Amino acid sequence: MKAAPFAYARPAALSDAVAELVNADGGGKVIAGGQSLVPVLAMRLARPTTLVDINAVTGLDALRAVGDRLEVGATVRQRRVEHALESAQVPLLRLALPWVGHRELRSRGTVCGSLAHADPAAELPAVACCLDAELRLAGPDGERTVRAREFYAGAMTTALRPEDVLVAVSFPVAGPREGFGFAEIARRHGDFALAGVAAHVRADDAGDVSAATMTAFGVSDRPVTRDVTGLVRATGGDRSELVGALDDVVRELVDTDGDAHASNGYRRRLLRALAAREVAKAHRRAVRGTAEVGA
Ligand SMILES: Cc1cc2nc3c(=O)[nH]c(=O)nc-3n(C[C@H](O)[C@H](O)[C@H](O)COP(=O)(O)OP(=O)(O)OC[C@H]3O[C@@H](n4cnc5c(N)ncnc54)[C@H](O)[C@@H]3O)c2cc1C
C-alpha cells in the first residue's frame, strides 16, 4: 500500500520545525529515521497532513558529554551511539542496542525516534526508564524537560504534544561501582520482545548495595520500573534466590491478557527468569566495581 498524500517540510532551524507542526494544527508528524513511521504511513495507520523532516535541523545531530551525562540529539542514529560507546560510558545502552531490530535498521533509526514512538516492547524506552534518563522537548512555549519514567502514558502514547519535537535525551554516565544487565526473549533475533528486562545496581565503596532498579518491557502497555534494592540486599544478589524473591514484583508488572504470541503466565515465567539473571549480573558487576559489560 502507498501512504496517503501529505505535505513535506525540511526546516533547518528547530523553531521552524515547531512552527511547521503548529501550522499543521494537529496533523503534523515528525520524521527522523523513518524506520517505524514509514511502515505505519504505508499501511495508512497514520495519515498526517504534513511530515516535518528534522534531519536538516542544525544541532540535533550532537552526541556529547554534558557534565556527568551523555546527551544524544534527535537525529543521532542508533548505530552511531553503538560505535561511540566502545568506552562503556553508558553500559546499559551498549548492552541493549544490539537487540533493536537489525544493524541496517539501526543505521537509520534514531535513539530519540524509538523513545518517541513508544512501542511497549521496544528496548530503548526501557533503558531510558531504568536509567532515569531526561528528555528535552521543544514546543511553541519553549523547552521543557521530562523524566523518561514520566514520559510514557501507554502504548504509543507519551508526554509529547502534536506540536512538540523531542530535541535530545540524556543518560547518566556510569560510575565504577554501577552494574547493569539487559536481556529479552523474542521469537527471532530482531523481533520485538515477548518479555524483557533492564537492570541497574549501584554499590558503595564497601561493596554494599545502595540502589537497585529493574525495568520490565514487552509485558504491559509501557516500560515499568521498580526499586528492588531491598530484594537484592536480602538475597545478596544470588540468582536462584532472586527467582523466588522477585515473584511478587513480576506478578504485578506483567499486565496483559495475553495475545497471539504469549499467554500472561508464560510472560511471567520469562520475566521472572530474565529478571533474576540480569539483576544478579548487575549486582556482580557493581560489587566488582569496574562498570564493565562483560560477564
Ligand atoms: C523490521 C523492523 C524491525 C524492528 N525491530 C525493532 C526492535 O526490535 N526494537 C525496537 O525498539 N524497534 C524496532 N523497530 C523500530 C525502529 O527500528 C526504531 O528503532 C524506531 O522506532 C524508529 O526510530 P526512527 O528514528 O526511525 O523514528 P521514525 O520512524 O522517524 O519515527 C517514529 C515515531 O516517532 C516520532 N518521532 C521521531 N523522532 C521524533 C522527535 N525527535 N520528536 C518527536 N517525535 C519524533 C515520529 O513522528 C513517529 O511517530 C523495527 C522496525 C522495523 C521496520
PDB file of N, CA and C and ligand atoms in Angstrom, residues 21 28-40 46 51-52 54-55 60 73-78 98-102 105-106 108-119 121-125 136-137 151 158 160-162 164-168 184 186 188-193 217, ligand 1:
ATOM      1  N   LEU A  21       4.865  22.304  12.757  1.00  0.00           N
ATOM      2  CA  LEU A  21       3.933  21.433  13.483  1.00  0.00           C
ATOM      3  C   LEU A  21       2.729  22.231  13.986  1.00  0.00           C
ATOM      4  N   GLY A  28       0.388  17.296  11.983  1.00  0.00           N
ATOM      5  CA  GLY A  28       1.811  17.154  11.651  1.00  0.00           C
ATOM      6  C   GLY A  28       2.434  15.956  12.325  1.00  0.00           C
ATOM      7  N   LYS A  29       3.501  15.458  11.714  1.00  0.00           N
ATOM      8  CA  LYS A  29       4.238  14.330  12.301  1.00  0.00           C
ATOM      9  C   LYS A  29       5.708  14.558  12.007  1.00  0.00           C
ATOM     10  N   VAL A  30       6.535  14.392  13.035  1.00  0.00           N
ATOM     11  CA  VAL A  30       7.983  14.460  12.838  1.00  0.00           C
ATOM     12  C   VAL A  30       8.440  13.163  12.189  1.00  0.00           C
ATOM     13  N   ILE A  31       9.383  13.270  11.246  1.00  0.00           N
ATOM     14  CA  ILE A  31      10.051  12.057  10.764  1.00  0.00           C
ATOM     15  C   ILE A  31      11.544  12.213  11.027  1.00  0.00           C
ATOM     16  N   ALA A  32      12.135  11.155  11.630  1.00  0.00           N
ATOM     17  CA  ALA A  32      13.582  11.172  11.923  1.00  0.00           C
ATOM     18  C   ALA A  32      14.230  10.106  11.053  1.00  0.00           C
ATOM     19  N   GLY A  33      14.286   8.860  11.511  1.00  0.00           N
ATOM     20  CA  GLY A  33      14.870   7.786  10.689  1.00  0.00           C
ATOM     21  C   GLY A  33      13.850   7.090   9.810  1.00  0.00           C
ATOM     22  N   GLY A  34      12.577   7.248  10.133  1.00  0.00           N
ATOM     23  CA  GLY A  34      11.503   6.674   9.311  1.00  0.00           C
ATOM     24  C   GLY A  34      11.318   5.169   9.463  1.00  0.00           C
ATOM     25  N   GLN A  35      12.065   4.533  10.363  1.00  0.00           N
ATOM     26  CA  GLN A  35      12.021   3.066  10.445  1.00  0.00           C
ATOM     27  C   GLN A  35      10.719   2.543  11.043  1.00  0.00           C
ATOM     28  N   SER A  36      10.062   3.341  11.838  1.00  0.00           N
ATOM     29  CA  SER A  36       8.734   2.965  12.337  1.00  0.00           C
ATOM     30  C   SER A  36       7.646   3.725  11.600  1.00  0.00           C
ATOM     31  N   LEU A  37       7.921   5.001  11.309  1.00  0.00           N
ATOM     32  CA  LEU A  37       6.858   5.833  10.721  1.00  0.00           C
ATOM     33  C   LEU A  37       6.520   5.426   9.290  1.00  0.00           C
ATOM     34  N   VAL A  38       7.518   5.118   8.482  1.00  0.00           N
ATOM     35  CA  VAL A  38       7.233   4.824   7.070  1.00  0.00           C
ATOM     36  C   VAL A  38       6.316   3.590   6.918  1.00  0.00           C
ATOM     37  N   PRO A  39       6.591   2.481   7.634  1.00  0.00           N
ATOM     38  CA  PRO A  39       5.637   1.364   7.545  1.00  0.00           C
ATOM     39  C   PRO A  39       4.229   1.747   7.989  1.00  0.00           C
ATOM     40  N   VAL A  40       4.143   2.567   9.020  1.00  0.00           N
ATOM     41  CA  VAL A  40       2.829   2.998   9.523  1.00  0.00           C
ATOM     42  C   VAL A  40       2.096   3.833   8.461  1.00  0.00           C
ATOM     43  N   ALA A  46      -1.498   5.763   9.926  1.00  0.00           N
ATOM     44  CA  ALA A  46      -1.437   7.197  10.235  1.00  0.00           C
ATOM     45  C   ALA A  46      -1.562   7.948   8.916  1.00  0.00           C
ATOM     46  N   LEU A  51       4.499  16.051   6.944  1.00  0.00           N
ATOM     47  CA  LEU A  51       5.650  15.390   7.572  1.00  0.00           C
ATOM     48  C   LEU A  51       6.724  16.446   7.778  1.00  0.00           C
ATOM     49  N   VAL A  52       7.201  16.564   9.000  1.00  0.00           N
ATOM     50  CA  VAL A  52       8.268  17.525   9.295  1.00  0.00           C
ATOM     51  C   VAL A  52       9.558  16.727   9.479  1.00  0.00           C
ATOM     52  N   ILE A  54      13.177  16.316  10.352  1.00  0.00           N
ATOM     53  CA  ILE A  54      14.073  17.113  11.212  1.00  0.00           C
ATOM     54  C   ILE A  54      15.549  16.880  10.892  1.00  0.00           C
ATOM     55  N   ASN A  55      15.826  16.136   9.833  1.00  0.00           N
ATOM     56  CA  ASN A  55      17.222  15.752   9.584  1.00  0.00           C
ATOM     57  C   ASN A  55      18.146  16.899   9.191  1.00  0.00           C
ATOM     58  N   LEU A  60      20.829  19.086  15.987  1.00  0.00           N
ATOM     59  CA  LEU A  60      20.166  17.889  16.520  1.00  0.00           C
ATOM     60  C   LEU A  60      21.013  16.626  16.361  1.00  0.00           C
ATOM     61  N   GLY A  73      21.345  13.653  20.609  1.00  0.00           N
ATOM     62  CA  GLY A  73      20.422  14.519  19.875  1.00  0.00           C
ATOM     63  C   GLY A  73      19.425  13.730  19.034  1.00  0.00           C
ATOM     64  N   ALA A  74      18.396  14.423  18.578  1.00  0.00           N
ATOM     65  CA  ALA A  74      17.240  13.772  17.948  1.00  0.00           C
ATOM     66  C   ALA A  74      17.555  13.077  16.635  1.00  0.00           C
ATOM     67  N   THR A  75      18.621  13.491  15.945  1.00  0.00           N
ATOM     68  CA  THR A  75      18.895  12.824  14.662  1.00  0.00           C
ATOM     69  C   THR A  75      20.110  11.891  14.746  1.00  0.00           C
ATOM     70  N   VAL A  76      20.572  11.642  15.954  1.00  0.00           N
ATOM     71  CA  VAL A  76      21.705  10.699  16.131  1.00  0.00           C
ATOM     72  C   VAL A  76      21.191   9.270  15.937  1.00  0.00           C
ATOM     73  N   ARG A  77      21.825   8.569  14.997  1.00  0.00           N
ATOM     74  CA  ARG A  77      21.391   7.195  14.675  1.00  0.00           C
ATOM     75  C   ARG A  77      21.786   6.234  15.786  1.00  0.00           C
ATOM     76  N   GLN A  78      21.005   5.206  15.925  1.00  0.00           N
ATOM     77  CA  GLN A  78      21.292   4.197  16.965  1.00  0.00           C
ATOM     78  C   GLN A  78      22.681   3.574  16.749  1.00  0.00           C
ATOM     79  N   PRO A  98      22.186  -3.732  20.532  1.00  0.00           N
ATOM     80  CA  PRO A  98      22.196  -4.841  19.568  1.00  0.00           C
ATOM     81  C   PRO A  98      20.871  -5.599  19.481  1.00  0.00           C
ATOM     82  N   TRP A  99      19.995  -5.417  20.491  1.00  0.00           N
ATOM     83  CA  TRP A  99      18.689  -6.087  20.453  1.00  0.00           C
ATOM     84  C   TRP A  99      17.669  -5.331  19.603  1.00  0.00           C
ATOM     85  N   VAL A 100      17.975  -4.109  19.208  1.00  0.00           N
ATOM     86  CA  VAL A 100      16.992  -3.278  18.487  1.00  0.00           C
ATOM     87  C   VAL A 100      17.023  -3.653  17.000  1.00  0.00           C
ATOM     88  N   GLY A 101      16.052  -4.413  16.572  1.00  0.00           N
ATOM     89  CA  GLY A 101      15.939  -4.782  15.152  1.00  0.00           C
ATOM     90  C   GLY A 101      17.231  -5.370  14.619  1.00  0.00           C
ATOM     91  N   HIS A 102      17.650  -4.868  13.472  1.00  0.00           N
ATOM     92  CA  HIS A 102      18.873  -5.330  12.811  1.00  0.00           C
ATOM     93  C   HIS A 102      19.769  -4.130  12.547  1.00  0.00           C
ATOM     94  N   LEU A 105      18.584  -1.419  10.212  1.00  0.00           N
ATOM     95  CA  LEU A 105      17.561  -0.533  10.784  1.00  0.00           C
ATOM     96  C   LEU A 105      18.207   0.486  11.725  1.00  0.00           C
ATOM     97  N   ARG A 106      19.199  -0.004  12.471  1.00  0.00           N
ATOM     98  CA  ARG A 106      19.839   0.881  13.453  1.00  0.00           C
ATOM     99  C   ARG A 106      20.703   1.945  12.783  1.00  0.00           C
ATOM    100  N   ARG A 108      19.734   3.687  10.359  1.00  0.00           N
ATOM    101  CA  ARG A 108      18.820   4.797  10.022  1.00  0.00           C
ATOM    102  C   ARG A 108      18.024   5.262  11.242  1.00  0.00           C
ATOM    103  N   GLY A 109      17.577   4.312  12.034  1.00  0.00           N
ATOM    104  CA  GLY A 109      16.713   4.644  13.184  1.00  0.00           C
ATOM    105  C   GLY A 109      17.465   5.441  14.231  1.00  0.00           C
ATOM    106  N   THR A 110      16.774   6.374  14.850  1.00  0.00           N
ATOM    107  CA  THR A 110      17.390   7.221  15.872  1.00  0.00           C
ATOM    108  C   THR A 110      16.994   6.733  17.276  1.00  0.00           C
ATOM    109  N   VAL A 111      17.835   7.090  18.241  1.00  0.00           N
ATOM    110  CA  VAL A 111      17.509   6.766  19.639  1.00  0.00           C
ATOM    111  C   VAL A 111      16.233   7.513  20.038  1.00  0.00           C
ATOM    112  N   CYS A 112      16.191   8.813  19.718  1.00  0.00           N
ATOM    113  CA  CYS A 112      15.020   9.609  20.117  1.00  0.00           C
ATOM    114  C   CYS A 112      13.753   9.149  19.394  1.00  0.00           C
ATOM    115  N   GLY A 113      13.901   8.703  18.145  1.00  0.00           N
ATOM    116  CA  GLY A 113      12.724   8.210  17.396  1.00  0.00           C
ATOM    117  C   GLY A 113      12.113   7.011  18.090  1.00  0.00           C
ATOM    118  N   SER A 114      12.961   6.124  18.580  1.00  0.00           N
ATOM    119  CA  SER A 114      12.451   4.957  19.302  1.00  0.00           C
ATOM    120  C   SER A 114      11.755   5.387  20.596  1.00  0.00           C
ATOM    121  N   LEU A 115      12.351   6.357  21.294  1.00  0.00           N
ATOM    122  CA  LEU A 115      11.726   6.836  22.543  1.00  0.00           C
ATOM    123  C   LEU A 115      10.373   7.480  22.261  1.00  0.00           C
ATOM    124  N   ALA A 116      10.309   8.269  21.165  1.00  0.00           N
ATOM    125  CA  ALA A 116       9.057   8.970  20.836  1.00  0.00           C
ATOM    126  C   ALA A 116       7.990   7.995  20.339  1.00  0.00           C
ATOM    127  N   HIS A 117       8.419   6.960  19.643  1.00  0.00           N
ATOM    128  CA  HIS A 117       7.462   6.004  19.070  1.00  0.00           C
ATOM    129  C   HIS A 117       6.718   5.242  20.176  1.00  0.00           C
ATOM    130  N   ALA A 118       7.451   4.926  21.263  1.00  0.00           N
ATOM    131  CA  ALA A 118       6.839   4.363  22.476  1.00  0.00           C
ATOM    132  C   ALA A 118       6.174   3.011  22.265  1.00  0.00           C
ATOM    133  N   ASP A 119       6.837   2.140  21.519  1.00  0.00           N
ATOM    134  CA  ASP A 119       6.339   0.765  21.446  1.00  0.00           C
ATOM    135  C   ASP A 119       6.586   0.110  22.802  1.00  0.00           C
ATOM    136  N   ALA A 121       7.119  -2.801  23.620  1.00  0.00           N
ATOM    137  CA  ALA A 121       8.097  -3.886  23.594  1.00  0.00           C
ATOM    138  C   ALA A 121       9.467  -3.408  23.105  1.00  0.00           C
ATOM    139  N   ALA A 122       9.649  -2.112  22.965  1.00  0.00           N
ATOM    140  CA  ALA A 122      10.927  -1.588  22.455  1.00  0.00           C
ATOM    141  C   ALA A 122      11.960  -1.519  23.577  1.00  0.00           C
ATOM    142  N   GLU A 123      13.217  -1.661  23.191  1.00  0.00           N
ATOM    143  CA  GLU A 123      14.304  -1.747  24.165  1.00  0.00           C
ATOM    144  C   GLU A 123      14.697  -0.382  24.737  1.00  0.00           C
ATOM    145  N   LEU A 124      14.796   0.634  23.862  1.00  0.00           N
ATOM    146  CA  LEU A 124      15.388   1.900  24.322  1.00  0.00           C
ATOM    147  C   LEU A 124      14.517   2.657  25.334  1.00  0.00           C
ATOM    148  N   PRO A 125      13.188   2.630  25.197  1.00  0.00           N
ATOM    149  CA  PRO A 125      12.393   3.246  26.269  1.00  0.00           C
ATOM    150  C   PRO A 125      12.645   2.587  27.630  1.00  0.00           C
ATOM    151  N   ARG A 136      14.487  16.127  26.542  1.00  0.00           N
ATOM    152  CA  ARG A 136      14.322  17.572  26.319  1.00  0.00           C
ATOM    153  C   ARG A 136      13.343  17.759  25.176  1.00  0.00           C
ATOM    154  N   LEU A 137      12.231  18.438  25.445  1.00  0.00           N
ATOM    155  CA  LEU A 137      11.189  18.635  24.436  1.00  0.00           C
ATOM    156  C   LEU A 137      11.100  20.120  24.088  1.00  0.00           C
ATOM    157  N   PHE A 151       7.359  10.012  31.084  1.00  0.00           N
ATOM    158  CA  PHE A 151       7.101  10.326  29.669  1.00  0.00           C
ATOM    159  C   PHE A 151       6.051   9.383  29.067  1.00  0.00           C
ATOM    160  N   THR A 158       2.721   9.258  24.728  1.00  0.00           N
ATOM    161  CA  THR A 158       3.751   9.883  25.566  1.00  0.00           C
ATOM    162  C   THR A 158       3.339  11.312  25.942  1.00  0.00           C
ATOM    163  N   LEU A 160       4.626  13.819  24.701  1.00  0.00           N
ATOM    164  CA  LEU A 160       4.794  14.693  23.524  1.00  0.00           C
ATOM    165  C   LEU A 160       3.432  15.200  23.055  1.00  0.00           C
ATOM    166  N   ARG A 161       3.345  16.489  22.803  1.00  0.00           N
ATOM    167  CA  ARG A 161       2.128  17.045  22.194  1.00  0.00           C
ATOM    168  C   ARG A 161       2.335  17.099  20.685  1.00  0.00           C
ATOM    169  N   PRO A 162       1.270  17.222  19.890  1.00  0.00           N
ATOM    170  CA  PRO A 162       1.427  17.157  18.424  1.00  0.00           C
ATOM    171  C   PRO A 162       2.393  18.209  17.876  1.00  0.00           C
ATOM    172  N   ASP A 164       5.176  19.257  19.448  1.00  0.00           N
ATOM    173  CA  ASP A 164       6.480  19.152  20.120  1.00  0.00           C
ATOM    174  C   ASP A 164       7.487  18.373  19.291  1.00  0.00           C
ATOM    175  N   VAL A 165       8.752  18.760  19.458  1.00  0.00           N
ATOM    176  CA  VAL A 165       9.867  17.960  18.935  1.00  0.00           C
ATOM    177  C   VAL A 165      10.670  17.468  20.134  1.00  0.00           C
ATOM    178  N   LEU A 166      11.000  16.181  20.144  1.00  0.00           N
ATOM    179  CA  LEU A 166      11.931  15.658  21.142  1.00  0.00           C
ATOM    180  C   LEU A 166      13.332  16.043  20.662  1.00  0.00           C
ATOM    181  N   VAL A 167      13.981  16.927  21.388  1.00  0.00           N
ATOM    182  CA  VAL A 167      15.246  17.517  20.938  1.00  0.00           C
ATOM    183  C   VAL A 167      16.430  16.605  21.255  1.00  0.00           C
ATOM    184  N   ALA A 168      16.423  16.006  22.437  1.00  0.00           N
ATOM    185  CA  ALA A 168      17.554  15.172  22.867  1.00  0.00           C
ATOM    186  C   ALA A 168      17.149  14.379  24.098  1.00  0.00           C
ATOM    187  N   GLU A 184      16.258 -10.013  26.725  1.00  0.00           N
ATOM    188  CA  GLU A 184      14.863 -10.180  26.330  1.00  0.00           C
ATOM    189  C   GLU A 184      14.699 -11.538  25.658  1.00  0.00           C
ATOM    190  N   ALA A 186      12.649 -12.983  22.405  1.00  0.00           N
ATOM    191  CA  ALA A 186      11.826 -12.693  21.223  1.00  0.00           C
ATOM    192  C   ALA A 186      11.781 -13.968  20.382  1.00  0.00           C
ATOM    193  N   ARG A 188      12.368 -14.356  17.215  1.00  0.00           N
ATOM    194  CA  ARG A 188      13.604 -14.393  16.415  1.00  0.00           C
ATOM    195  C   ARG A 188      14.400 -13.155  16.773  1.00  0.00           C
ATOM    196  N   HIS A 189      15.727 -13.216  16.583  1.00  0.00           N
ATOM    197  CA  HIS A 189      16.504 -12.011  16.848  1.00  0.00           C
ATOM    198  C   HIS A 189      16.013 -10.896  15.919  1.00  0.00           C
ATOM    199  N   GLY A 190      15.825  -9.708  16.467  1.00  0.00           N
ATOM    200  CA  GLY A 190      15.350  -8.582  15.670  1.00  0.00           C
ATOM    201  C   GLY A 190      13.859  -8.356  15.826  1.00  0.00           C
ATOM    202  N   ASP A 191      13.150  -9.356  16.369  1.00  0.00           N
ATOM    203  CA  ASP A 191      11.722  -9.149  16.632  1.00  0.00           C
ATOM    204  C   ASP A 191      11.559  -8.385  17.950  1.00  0.00           C
ATOM    205  N   PHE A 192      10.369  -7.840  18.130  1.00  0.00           N
ATOM    206  CA  PHE A 192      10.087  -7.178  19.402  1.00  0.00           C
ATOM    207  C   PHE A 192      10.014  -8.228  20.513  1.00  0.00           C
ATOM    208  N   ALA A 193      10.265  -7.788  21.740  1.00  0.00           N
ATOM    209  CA  ALA A 193      10.374  -8.723  22.869  1.00  0.00           C
ATOM    210  C   ALA A 193       9.010  -9.232  23.325  1.00  0.00           C
ATOM    211  N   PHE A 217       9.832  -4.667  30.159  1.00  0.00           N
ATOM    212  CA  PHE A 217       9.177  -4.182  28.932  1.00  0.00           C
ATOM    213  C   PHE A 217       8.625  -5.369  28.154  1.00  0.00           C
TER     214      PHE A 217
HETATM  215  C1  LIG B   1      11.556  -4.806  10.549  1.00  0.00           C
HETATM  216  C2  LIG B   1      11.645  -3.881  11.747  1.00  0.00           C
HETATM  217  C3  LIG B   1      12.055  -4.400  12.972  1.00  0.00           C
HETATM  218  C4  LIG B   1      12.161  -3.557  14.068  1.00  0.00           C
HETATM  219  N1  LIG B   1      12.545  -4.107  15.266  1.00  0.00           N
HETATM  220  C5  LIG B   1      12.633  -3.308  16.343  1.00  0.00           C
HETATM  221  C6  LIG B   1      13.017  -3.829  17.613  1.00  0.00           C
HETATM  222  O1  LIG B   1      13.316  -5.000  17.777  1.00  0.00           O
HETATM  223  N2  LIG B   1      13.059  -2.966  18.663  1.00  0.00           N
HETATM  224  C7  LIG B   1      12.739  -1.644  18.527  1.00  0.00           C
HETATM  225  O2  LIG B   1      12.785  -0.913  19.507  1.00  0.00           O
HETATM  226  N3  LIG B   1      12.387  -1.119  17.356  1.00  0.00           N
HETATM  227  C8  LIG B   1      12.327  -1.907  16.267  1.00  0.00           C
HETATM  228  N4  LIG B   1      11.951  -1.370  15.072  1.00  0.00           N
HETATM  229  C9  LIG B   1      11.593   0.078  15.023  1.00  0.00           C
HETATM  230  C10 LIG B   1      12.734   1.025  14.676  1.00  0.00           C
HETATM  231  O3  LIG B   1      13.767   0.480  14.032  1.00  0.00           O
HETATM  232  C11 LIG B   1      13.151   2.084  15.639  1.00  0.00           C
HETATM  233  O4  LIG B   1      14.134   1.803  16.499  1.00  0.00           O
HETATM  234  C12 LIG B   1      12.474   3.370  15.966  1.00  0.00           C
HETATM  235  O5  LIG B   1      11.152   3.282  16.398  1.00  0.00           O
HETATM  236  C13 LIG B   1      12.460   4.344  14.953  1.00  0.00           C
HETATM  237  O6  LIG B   1      13.307   5.423  15.077  1.00  0.00           O
HETATM  238  P1  LIG B   1      13.233   6.391  13.831  1.00  0.00           P
HETATM  239  O7  LIG B   1      14.255   7.409  14.017  1.00  0.00           O
HETATM  240  O8  LIG B   1      13.299   5.574  12.576  1.00  0.00           O
HETATM  241  O9  LIG B   1      11.788   7.047  14.024  1.00  0.00           O
HETATM  242  P2  LIG B   1      10.656   7.417  12.951  1.00  0.00           P
HETATM  243  O10 LIG B   1      10.189   6.181  12.276  1.00  0.00           O
HETATM  244  O11 LIG B   1      11.107   8.521  12.094  1.00  0.00           O
HETATM  245  O12 LIG B   1       9.535   7.952  13.939  1.00  0.00           O
HETATM  246  C14 LIG B   1       8.859   7.096  14.820  1.00  0.00           C
HETATM  247  C15 LIG B   1       7.803   7.891  15.582  1.00  0.00           C
HETATM  248  O13 LIG B   1       8.425   8.784  16.492  1.00  0.00           O
HETATM  249  C16 LIG B   1       8.114  10.144  16.142  1.00  0.00           C
HETATM  250  N5  LIG B   1       9.372  10.889  16.268  1.00  0.00           N
HETATM  251  C17 LIG B   1      10.589  10.502  15.804  1.00  0.00           C
HETATM  252  N6  LIG B   1      11.523  11.372  16.177  1.00  0.00           N
HETATM  253  C18 LIG B   1      10.888  12.341  16.878  1.00  0.00           C
HETATM  254  C19 LIG B   1      11.327  13.536  17.526  1.00  0.00           C
HETATM  255  N7  LIG B   1      12.611  13.890  17.566  1.00  0.00           N
HETATM  256  N8  LIG B   1      10.395  14.300  18.144  1.00  0.00           N
HETATM  257  C20 LIG B   1       9.090  13.955  18.124  1.00  0.00           C
HETATM  258  N9  LIG B   1       8.621  12.827  17.553  1.00  0.00           N
HETATM  259  C21 LIG B   1       9.508  12.037  16.935  1.00  0.00           C
HETATM  260  C22 LIG B   1       7.563  10.107  14.744  1.00  0.00           C
HETATM  261  O14 LIG B   1       6.648  11.164  14.498  1.00  0.00           O
HETATM  262  C23 LIG B   1       6.894   8.748  14.708  1.00  0.00           C
HETATM  263  O15 LIG B   1       5.633   8.817  15.321  1.00  0.00           O
HETATM  264  C24 LIG B   1      11.844  -2.176  13.952  1.00  0.00           C
HETATM  265  C25 LIG B   1      11.448  -1.657  12.709  1.00  0.00           C
HETATM  266  C26 LIG B   1      11.342  -2.497  11.611  1.00  0.00           C
HETATM  267  C27 LIG B   1      10.903  -1.900  10.313  1.00  0.00           C
END
